[in-house]
mmCIF file of C-alpha atoms and ligand atoms in Angstrom:
data_model
loop_
_atom_site.group_PDB
_atom_site.id
_atom_site.type_symbol
_atom_site.label_atom_id
_atom_site.label_comp_id
_atom_site.label_asym_id
_atom_site.label_seq_id
_atom_site.Cartn_x
_atom_site.Cartn_y
_atom_site.Cartn_z
ATOM 1 C CA MET A 1 -12.290 -5.895 -18.716
ATOM 2 C CA LYS A 2 -10.009 -9.082 -18.510
ATOM 3 C CA ILE A 3 -7.873 -9.819 -15.537
ATOM 4 C CA LYS A 4 -4.598 -8.507 -17.202
ATOM 5 C CA GLU A 5 -6.354 -5.156 -18.089
ATOM 6 C CA ILE A 6 -7.600 -4.840 -14.522
ATOM 7 C CA TYR A 7 -4.060 -5.559 -13.321
ATOM 8 C CA SER A 8 -2.370 -3.254 -15.563
ATOM 9 C CA LEU A 9 -4.751 -0.446 -14.790
ATOM 10 C CA ALA A 10 -3.861 -0.979 -11.059
ATOM 11 C CA ILE A 11 -0.162 -0.863 -11.785
ATOM 12 C CA ASN A 12 -0.389 2.266 -14.006
ATOM 13 C CA LYS A 13 -2.570 4.112 -11.582
ATOM 14 C CA GLY A 14 -0.016 3.183 -8.825
ATOM 15 C CA ILE A 15 2.815 4.575 -10.874
ATOM 16 C CA GLU A 16 0.833 7.690 -11.754
ATOM 17 C CA ALA A 17 0.445 8.275 -7.759
ATOM 18 C CA ASP A 18 4.041 7.195 -6.733
ATOM 19 C CA PHE A 19 5.933 9.972 -4.881
ATOM 20 C CA ARG A 20 8.996 9.161 -6.991
ATOM 21 C CA GLY A 21 7.205 10.430 -10.007
ATOM 22 C CA LYS A 22 7.123 8.784 -13.521
ATOM 23 C CA GLU A 23 10.715 9.496 -14.138
ATOM 24 C CA GLY A 24 11.720 7.944 -10.778
ATOM 25 C CA MET A 25 9.712 4.820 -11.791
ATOM 26 C CA GLU A 26 11.363 4.601 -15.183
ATOM 27 C CA ARG A 27 14.777 5.052 -13.594
ATOM 28 C CA LEU A 28 14.015 2.130 -11.242
ATOM 29 C CA LEU A 29 12.912 -0.230 -14.079
ATOM 30 C CA LYS A 30 16.019 0.655 -16.242
ATOM 31 C CA ARG A 31 18.364 -0.036 -13.395
ATOM 32 C CA ARG A 32 16.650 -3.417 -12.852
ATOM 33 C CA LYS A 33 17.056 -4.201 -16.498
ATOM 34 C CA GLU A 34 20.667 -3.163 -16.444
ATOM 35 C CA LYS A 35 21.306 -5.567 -13.417
ATOM 36 C CA PHE A 36 19.252 -8.338 -15.155
ATOM 37 C CA GLU A 37 21.429 -8.177 -18.177
ATOM 38 C CA LYS A 38 24.654 -8.750 -16.154
ATOM 39 C CA LEU A 39 23.220 -11.935 -14.514
ATOM 40 C CA SER A 40 24.388 -15.380 -15.585
ATOM 41 C CA GLU A 41 22.177 -17.660 -17.586
ATOM 42 C CA LYS A 42 21.331 -19.731 -14.325
ATOM 43 C CA GLU A 43 20.553 -16.428 -12.508
ATOM 44 C CA LYS A 44 18.407 -15.307 -15.146
ATOM 45 C CA GLU A 45 16.414 -18.472 -15.004
ATOM 46 C CA GLU A 46 15.644 -17.814 -11.246
ATOM 47 C CA PHE A 47 14.810 -14.213 -11.827
ATOM 48 C CA ASP A 48 11.491 -12.818 -11.474
ATOM 49 C CA ASN A 49 10.665 -11.369 -14.904
ATOM 50 C CA GLU A 50 7.778 -9.426 -13.524
ATOM 51 C CA ALA A 51 10.291 -7.122 -11.829
ATOM 52 C CA LEU A 52 11.323 -5.698 -15.239
ATOM 53 C CA GLU A 53 7.969 -4.323 -16.018
ATOM 54 C CA ASN A 54 6.262 -3.911 -12.638
ATOM 55 C CA PRO A 55 7.780 -1.611 -9.937
ATOM 56 C CA PHE A 56 5.439 -3.180 -7.289
ATOM 57 C CA LEU A 57 6.270 -6.766 -6.789
ATOM 58 C CA ASP A 58 3.682 -7.070 -3.878
ATOM 59 C CA SER A 59 1.051 -6.537 -6.490
ATOM 60 C CA ARG A 60 0.378 -9.693 -8.472
ATOM 61 C CA ILE A 61 -1.743 -11.850 -10.637
ATOM 62 C CA LEU A 62 -1.821 -15.070 -8.540
ATOM 63 C CA ASN A 63 -4.188 -17.417 -10.388
ATOM 64 C CA ILE A 64 -5.941 -17.247 -13.528
ATOM 65 C CA ASN A 65 -8.428 -20.058 -13.554
ATOM 66 C CA GLN A 66 -10.494 -18.800 -16.362
ATOM 67 C CA ASP A 67 -9.482 -15.807 -18.512
ATOM 68 C CA LYS A 68 -12.949 -14.268 -18.988
ATOM 69 C CA GLU A 69 -14.683 -10.974 -19.112
ATOM 70 C CA ILE A 70 -14.801 -9.727 -15.516
ATOM 71 C CA LYS A 71 -18.151 -8.364 -14.465
ATOM 72 C CA LYS A 72 -18.337 -9.090 -10.702
ATOM 73 C CA VAL A 73 -15.465 -8.817 -8.200
ATOM 74 C CA LEU A 74 -15.188 -9.743 -4.497
ATOM 75 C CA VAL A 75 -12.660 -7.511 -2.826
ATOM 76 C CA GLY A 76 -11.246 -7.739 0.791
ATOM 77 C CA ILE A 77 -8.303 -6.329 2.709
ATOM 78 C CA ASP A 78 -7.190 -9.735 3.746
ATOM 79 C CA VAL A 79 -8.398 -12.629 1.584
ATOM 80 C CA GLU A 80 -7.975 -16.091 3.115
ATOM 81 C CA PRO A 81 -9.462 -19.388 2.233
ATOM 82 C CA ALA A 82 -12.531 -18.269 4.172
ATOM 83 C CA GLU A 83 -13.009 -15.512 1.581
ATOM 84 C CA ILE A 84 -12.749 -17.948 -1.210
ATOM 85 C CA LEU A 85 -15.353 -20.064 0.295
ATOM 86 C CA LEU A 86 -17.488 -16.986 0.675
ATOM 87 C CA ALA A 87 -17.035 -16.198 -3.079
ATOM 88 C CA LYS A 88 -18.360 -19.672 -3.647
ATOM 89 C CA GLU A 89 -21.366 -19.135 -1.531
ATOM 90 C CA ILE A 90 -22.122 -15.741 -3.245
ATOM 91 C CA GLY A 91 -21.771 -17.188 -6.628
ATOM 92 C CA GLY A 92 -21.030 -15.433 -9.890
ATOM 93 C CA ILE A 93 -17.719 -14.049 -8.784
ATOM 94 C CA ASP A 94 -15.439 -13.590 -11.788
ATOM 95 C CA LEU A 95 -12.378 -12.324 -9.794
ATOM 96 C CA ILE A 96 -11.171 -12.044 -6.161
ATOM 97 C CA ILE A 97 -8.885 -9.020 -5.151
ATOM 98 C CA SER A 98 -7.004 -9.065 -2.093
ATOM 99 C CA HIS A 99 -5.359 -5.890 -0.765
ATOM 100 C CA HIS A 100 -2.747 -7.362 1.342
ATOM 101 C CA PRO A 101 -0.176 -9.471 -0.527
ATOM 102 C CA LEU A 102 -0.568 -13.109 -0.829
ATOM 103 C CA GLY A 103 1.701 -15.866 -2.527
ATOM 104 C CA LYS A 104 4.652 -14.468 -4.569
ATOM 105 C CA GLY A 105 3.338 -10.932 -3.712
ATOM 106 C CA LEU A 106 3.881 -11.551 -0.047
ATOM 107 C CA ALA A 107 7.304 -13.186 -0.637
ATOM 108 C CA ASN A 108 8.175 -9.982 -2.412
ATOM 109 C CA LEU A 109 6.724 -7.479 0.200
ATOM 110 C CA ALA A 110 10.210 -6.267 1.308
ATOM 111 C CA ASP A 111 11.031 -5.290 -2.299
ATOM 112 C CA VAL A 112 8.702 -2.340 -2.355
ATOM 113 C CA MET A 113 10.168 -0.773 0.765
ATOM 114 C CA GLU A 114 13.045 0.995 -1.104
ATOM 115 C CA LEU A 115 10.221 3.400 -2.042
ATOM 116 C CA GLN A 116 10.538 4.681 1.528
ATOM 117 C CA CYS A 117 14.130 5.775 1.137
ATOM 118 C CA ASP A 118 13.147 8.137 -1.728
ATOM 119 C CA VAL A 119 10.219 9.463 0.087
ATOM 120 C CA LEU A 120 12.146 9.968 3.408
ATOM 121 C CA ASN A 121 14.689 11.685 1.265
ATOM 122 C CA GLN A 122 12.127 14.031 -0.137
ATOM 123 C CA TYR A 123 11.094 14.941 3.348
ATOM 124 C CA GLY A 124 14.614 16.034 4.166
ATOM 125 C CA VAL A 125 16.272 12.779 5.570
ATOM 126 C CA PRO A 126 19.738 12.343 3.861
ATOM 127 C CA ILE A 127 19.552 9.435 1.487
ATOM 128 C CA ASN A 128 22.554 7.674 3.014
ATOM 129 C CA ILE A 129 20.788 7.601 6.285
ATOM 130 C CA ALA A 130 17.429 6.589 4.818
ATOM 131 C CA GLU A 131 19.175 3.806 2.874
ATOM 132 C CA GLY A 132 21.273 2.504 5.601
ATOM 133 C CA LEU A 133 18.375 2.388 8.097
ATOM 134 C CA MET A 134 16.000 0.932 5.608
ATOM 135 C CA LYS A 135 18.413 -1.769 4.313
ATOM 136 C CA GLU A 136 18.346 -3.285 7.986
ATOM 137 C CA ARG A 137 14.577 -3.185 8.082
ATOM 138 C CA ILE A 138 14.145 -4.550 4.443
ATOM 139 C CA GLU A 139 16.211 -7.536 5.300
ATOM 140 C CA GLU A 140 14.289 -8.016 8.537
ATOM 141 C CA VAL A 141 10.863 -7.855 6.732
ATOM 142 C CA ALA A 142 12.221 -10.251 3.968
ATOM 143 C CA ARG A 143 13.166 -12.844 6.650
ATOM 144 C CA GLY A 144 9.951 -12.291 8.523
ATOM 145 C CA VAL A 145 7.710 -13.156 5.537
ATOM 146 C CA ASN A 146 9.991 -15.983 4.530
ATOM 147 C CA ARG A 147 8.332 -18.401 7.147
ATOM 148 C CA VAL A 148 4.623 -18.013 6.251
ATOM 149 C CA ASN A 149 2.412 -20.191 4.215
ATOM 150 C CA HIS A 150 2.602 -18.035 1.141
ATOM 151 C CA GLN A 151 0.424 -20.338 -1.121
ATOM 152 C CA ARG A 152 -2.509 -21.186 1.109
ATOM 153 C CA THR A 153 -5.101 -18.813 -0.230
ATOM 154 C CA VAL A 154 -3.679 -19.287 -3.863
ATOM 155 C CA ASP A 155 -3.953 -23.009 -3.442
ATOM 156 C CA THR A 156 -7.566 -22.834 -2.207
ATOM 157 C CA THR A 157 -8.436 -20.650 -5.526
ATOM 158 C CA LYS A 158 -6.960 -23.298 -7.727
ATOM 159 C CA ILE A 159 -8.898 -26.040 -6.002
ATOM 160 C CA LEU A 160 -12.298 -24.128 -6.169
ATOM 161 C CA GLY A 161 -11.531 -22.489 -9.593
ATOM 162 C CA PHE A 162 -11.201 -18.898 -8.924
ATOM 163 C CA ASN A 163 -9.308 -15.987 -10.277
ATOM 164 C CA LEU A 164 -7.085 -14.109 -7.850
ATOM 165 C CA VAL A 165 -4.956 -10.935 -7.848
ATOM 166 C CA CYS A 166 -3.467 -8.999 -4.975
ATOM 167 C CA LEU A 167 -2.997 -5.202 -5.192
ATOM 168 C CA HIS A 168 -0.992 -3.639 -2.327
ATOM 169 C CA THR A 169 1.538 -0.830 -3.010
ATOM 170 C CA ALA A 170 -0.422 -0.058 -6.246
ATOM 171 C CA THR A 171 -3.374 1.023 -4.275
ATOM 172 C CA ASP A 172 -1.485 2.262 -1.057
ATOM 173 C CA ASN A 173 0.165 4.688 -3.256
ATOM 174 C CA LEU A 174 -3.403 6.137 -4.195
ATOM 175 C CA ALA A 175 -4.245 6.741 -0.522
ATOM 176 C CA ALA A 176 -0.829 8.290 -0.010
ATOM 177 C CA LYS A 177 -1.313 10.767 -2.880
ATOM 178 C CA PHE A 178 -4.747 11.511 -1.914
ATOM 179 C CA LEU A 179 -3.906 12.385 1.714
ATOM 180 C CA LYS A 180 -0.781 14.250 0.633
ATOM 181 C CA ASP A 181 -2.628 16.486 -1.799
ATOM 182 C CA LYS A 182 -5.267 17.446 0.721
ATOM 183 C CA ILE A 183 -3.130 17.938 3.741
ATOM 184 C CA GLU A 184 -0.586 20.143 1.738
ATOM 185 C CA LYS A 185 -3.502 22.229 0.509
ATOM 186 C CA GLU A 186 -5.050 22.651 3.974
ATOM 187 C CA LYS A 187 -2.071 23.827 6.073
ATOM 188 C CA PHE A 188 -3.346 22.678 9.470
ATOM 189 C CA GLU A 189 -2.055 24.486 12.517
ATOM 190 C CA ARG A 190 -2.736 22.099 15.345
ATOM 191 C CA VAL A 191 -3.069 18.317 15.657
ATOM 192 C CA GLU A 192 -6.774 18.997 16.504
ATOM 193 C CA ASP A 193 -7.232 20.336 13.082
ATOM 194 C CA LEU A 194 -5.469 17.594 11.340
ATOM 195 C CA MET A 195 -7.724 15.066 13.448
ATOM 196 C CA ASN A 196 -10.857 16.886 12.461
ATOM 197 C CA PHE A 197 -9.884 16.920 8.852
ATOM 198 C CA LEU A 198 -9.274 13.005 8.914
ATOM 199 C CA LYS A 199 -12.532 12.405 10.602
ATOM 200 C CA GLU A 200 -14.357 13.832 7.849
ATOM 201 C CA ILE A 201 -12.937 11.568 5.172
ATOM 202 C CA PRO A 202 -15.588 8.920 4.744
ATOM 203 C CA GLU A 203 -13.486 5.809 5.398
ATOM 204 C CA TYR A 204 -12.225 7.241 8.706
ATOM 205 C CA LYS A 205 -15.692 8.500 9.712
ATOM 206 C CA GLU A 206 -17.107 4.997 8.988
ATOM 207 C CA ALA A 207 -14.207 3.443 11.052
ATOM 208 C CA LEU A 208 -14.995 5.802 13.996
ATOM 209 C CA LYS A 209 -18.374 4.168 14.298
ATOM 210 C CA PHE A 210 -16.595 0.827 15.322
ATOM 211 C CA GLY A 211 -13.935 2.356 17.380
ATOM 212 C CA ALA A 212 -11.145 2.264 14.759
ATOM 213 C CA GLY A 213 -11.033 5.866 13.819
ATOM 214 C CA PRO A 214 -7.991 8.038 13.715
ATOM 215 C CA LYS A 215 -5.917 8.116 16.993
ATOM 216 C CA ILE A 216 -3.030 10.139 18.402
ATOM 217 C CA PHE A 217 -0.249 7.773 19.196
ATOM 218 C CA ALA A 218 2.187 10.592 20.387
ATOM 219 C CA GLY A 219 1.557 14.315 21.132
ATOM 220 C CA ASP A 220 -1.749 15.656 21.783
ATOM 221 C CA LEU A 221 -4.671 17.753 20.133
ATOM 222 C CA GLU A 222 -3.120 21.013 21.292
ATOM 223 C CA ARG A 223 0.208 20.512 19.762
ATOM 224 C CA ARG A 224 1.230 22.491 16.614
ATOM 225 C CA CYS A 225 1.793 20.132 13.634
ATOM 226 C CA GLY A 226 4.683 21.641 11.973
ATOM 227 C CA LYS A 227 5.576 19.930 8.706
ATOM 228 C CA ILE A 228 3.385 16.903 8.128
ATOM 229 C CA SER A 229 4.744 13.660 6.474
ATOM 230 C CA VAL A 230 2.661 11.048 4.970
ATOM 231 C CA ALA A 231 5.571 8.792 3.999
ATOM 232 C CA GLU A 232 4.206 5.898 6.055
ATOM 233 C CA ILE A 233 0.897 5.395 4.239
ATOM 234 C CA THR A 234 2.675 3.499 1.409
ATOM 235 C CA GLY A 235 6.038 1.480 0.910
ATOM 236 C CA GLY A 236 5.123 -1.925 2.113
ATOM 237 C CA THR A 237 5.265 -1.902 6.031
ATOM 238 C CA GLU A 238 6.659 0.108 8.851
ATOM 239 C CA PRO A 239 10.172 1.440 8.687
ATOM 240 C CA SER A 240 12.927 1.001 11.348
ATOM 241 C CA PRO A 241 12.295 2.625 14.746
ATOM 242 C CA LYS A 242 15.662 4.231 14.425
ATOM 243 C CA ILE A 243 14.310 6.333 11.713
ATOM 244 C CA TYR A 244 12.295 8.648 13.902
ATOM 245 C CA GLU A 245 15.099 10.613 15.351
ATOM 246 C CA LYS A 246 16.376 11.294 11.912
ATOM 247 C CA ILE A 247 12.834 12.386 10.580
ATOM 248 C CA ALA A 248 12.542 14.810 13.501
ATOM 249 C CA GLN A 249 15.982 16.295 12.750
ATOM 250 C CA ALA A 250 14.992 16.665 9.148
ATOM 251 C CA GLY A 251 12.218 18.997 10.230
ATOM 252 C CA ILE A 252 9.076 16.871 10.324
ATOM 253 C CA GLY A 253 6.825 17.729 13.202
ATOM 254 C CA THR A 254 3.956 15.183 12.572
ATOM 255 C CA ILE A 255 3.628 11.727 10.923
ATOM 256 C CA VAL A 256 0.250 10.598 9.563
ATOM 257 C CA GLY A 257 0.575 6.830 9.330
ATOM 258 C CA MET A 258 -1.580 3.664 9.027
ATOM 259 C CA HIS A 259 -0.273 1.654 12.030
ATOM 260 C CA MET A 260 2.675 1.792 14.212
ATOM 261 C CA GLY A 261 4.421 -0.723 16.530
ATOM 262 C CA GLU A 262 5.042 0.290 20.138
ATOM 263 C CA GLU A 263 8.994 0.501 19.793
ATOM 264 C CA SER A 264 8.636 2.921 16.946
ATOM 265 C CA ARG A 265 5.794 4.728 18.858
ATOM 266 C CA LYS A 266 8.282 5.283 21.816
ATOM 267 C CA GLU A 267 11.092 6.377 19.437
ATOM 268 C CA ALA A 268 8.928 8.898 17.688
ATOM 269 C CA GLU A 269 7.640 10.295 21.106
ATOM 270 C CA ALA A 270 11.089 10.443 22.414
ATOM 271 C CA SER A 271 11.944 12.618 19.293
ATOM 272 C CA ASN A 272 9.000 14.875 20.127
ATOM 273 C CA LEU A 273 7.073 13.884 16.938
ATOM 274 C CA ASN A 274 3.307 14.053 16.797
ATOM 275 C CA ILE A 275 2.104 10.727 15.473
ATOM 276 C CA VAL A 276 -1.486 10.495 14.237
ATOM 277 C CA ILE A 277 -2.477 6.946 13.166
ATOM 278 C CA ALA A 278 -5.290 7.279 10.751
ATOM 279 C CA GLY A 279 -6.309 3.576 10.887
ATOM 280 C CA HIS A 280 -5.227 0.438 9.222
ATOM 281 C CA MET A 281 -8.248 -1.057 7.521
ATOM 282 C CA SER A 282 -9.686 2.428 6.733
ATOM 283 C CA SER A 283 -6.429 3.644 5.092
ATOM 284 C CA ASP A 284 -6.315 0.495 3.107
ATOM 285 C CA SER A 285 -9.796 0.945 2.159
ATOM 286 C CA LEU A 286 -9.428 4.630 0.912
ATOM 287 C CA GLY A 287 -6.562 3.460 -1.586
ATOM 288 C CA VAL A 288 -8.527 0.329 -2.691
ATOM 289 C CA ASN A 289 -11.783 2.422 -3.057
ATOM 290 C CA LEU A 290 -9.956 4.950 -5.337
ATOM 291 C CA PHE A 291 -9.009 2.036 -7.675
ATOM 292 C CA LEU A 292 -12.437 0.323 -7.444
ATOM 293 C CA ASP A 293 -14.116 3.558 -8.507
ATOM 294 C CA GLU A 294 -12.156 2.982 -11.847
ATOM 295 C CA LEU A 295 -13.562 -0.542 -12.148
ATOM 296 C CA GLU A 296 -17.062 0.610 -11.299
ATOM 297 C CA LYS A 297 -16.790 3.299 -13.940
ATOM 298 C CA ARG A 298 -16.169 0.529 -16.345
ATOM 299 C CA GLY A 299 -19.198 -1.422 -15.334
ATOM 300 C CA ILE A 300 -17.883 -3.863 -12.973
ATOM 301 C CA GLU A 301 -19.787 -4.743 -9.847
ATOM 302 C CA VAL A 302 -17.890 -4.545 -6.576
ATOM 303 C CA ILE A 303 -18.770 -6.752 -3.415
ATOM 304 C CA PRO A 304 -16.670 -5.581 -0.491
ATOM 305 C CA CYS A 305 -15.691 -8.145 2.262
ATOM 306 C CA SER A 306 -13.015 -8.641 4.886
ATOM 307 C CA GLY A 307 -12.478 -5.153 6.388
ATOM 308 C CA LEU A 308 -12.975 -3.342 3.209
ATOM 309 C CA ILE A 309 -14.905 -0.129 4.006
ATOM 310 C CA ARG A 310 -16.446 0.492 0.384
ATOM 311 C CA ILE A 311 -16.897 4.128 -0.436
ATOM 312 C CA SER A 312 -17.615 5.193 -3.961
ATOM 313 C CA ARG A 313 -16.611 8.592 -4.898
ATOM 314 C CA LEU A 314 -18.004 8.365 -8.498
ATOM 315 C CA ASP A 315 -21.038 10.637 -8.006
ATOM 316 C CA LYS A 316 -18.907 13.379 -6.435
ATOM 317 C CA LYS A 317 -16.480 13.756 -9.158
HETATM 318 FE FE1 FE2 B 1 -2.311 -2.686 5.111
#
């Protein structure tokens, strides 16, 4: 496979798993195209054309040094210059894949957050409330990523001659779909049942060994789950702390998330929500692994690094 094929496969898998459905994705791209057509020539020049084809702008091809057949990939949750040097040390690495966004992928992180409006709406939060609260938060995230050194790792790949892509929401969607399908099938009564279920998923089981297993941030093992939401497994990053009161009012009892800040945790607790934090690196690994299985299936060797807990599900299928 060539880099563009690997990348397209990731985007297509992400679209297939997206909670908005294929139709929702098509509507989003159609709307972007309509808005693009109305831009002035000057605005069109500045426009990120990738947005017309790819709904996940935090997942990008960042550097093509040599467009060759990819046989061996180095994959990490966070790829920094240290991982690029690591690739050089290992040798024979055809492509480096970062999960967390870098370069223009990071600059566009806030763009994927509108996914959360639709998903919150599917869980019963009125769309106007979801959009209102997310708008504020999306702007905050956009300003937050504005100050960082976006190109640092990309520059390192250019100097050392590596190929680099980042796949963020494209693979987070796979983790979210995987967890949603299983959780909806099981119908857990108590938080304890949900915790036991999570601890049996290999990535979380592995994370438990080094102290990063699933944790209860609000509620306790005895509490009843009620309706469980996995809305926070995908969609860029955490929503506004103000959303938790609305989520509780919409009839959700328990949230399964990857990570949660203290302000959000307090708000969720005040709204009597149970918060189960499955784990950050482990949840990211789950989504990345589901995609890496696709690459392995096609004969590509995967070398995990930087927090990726590599679990292959190929033999179990
Ligand atoms: Fe993450």
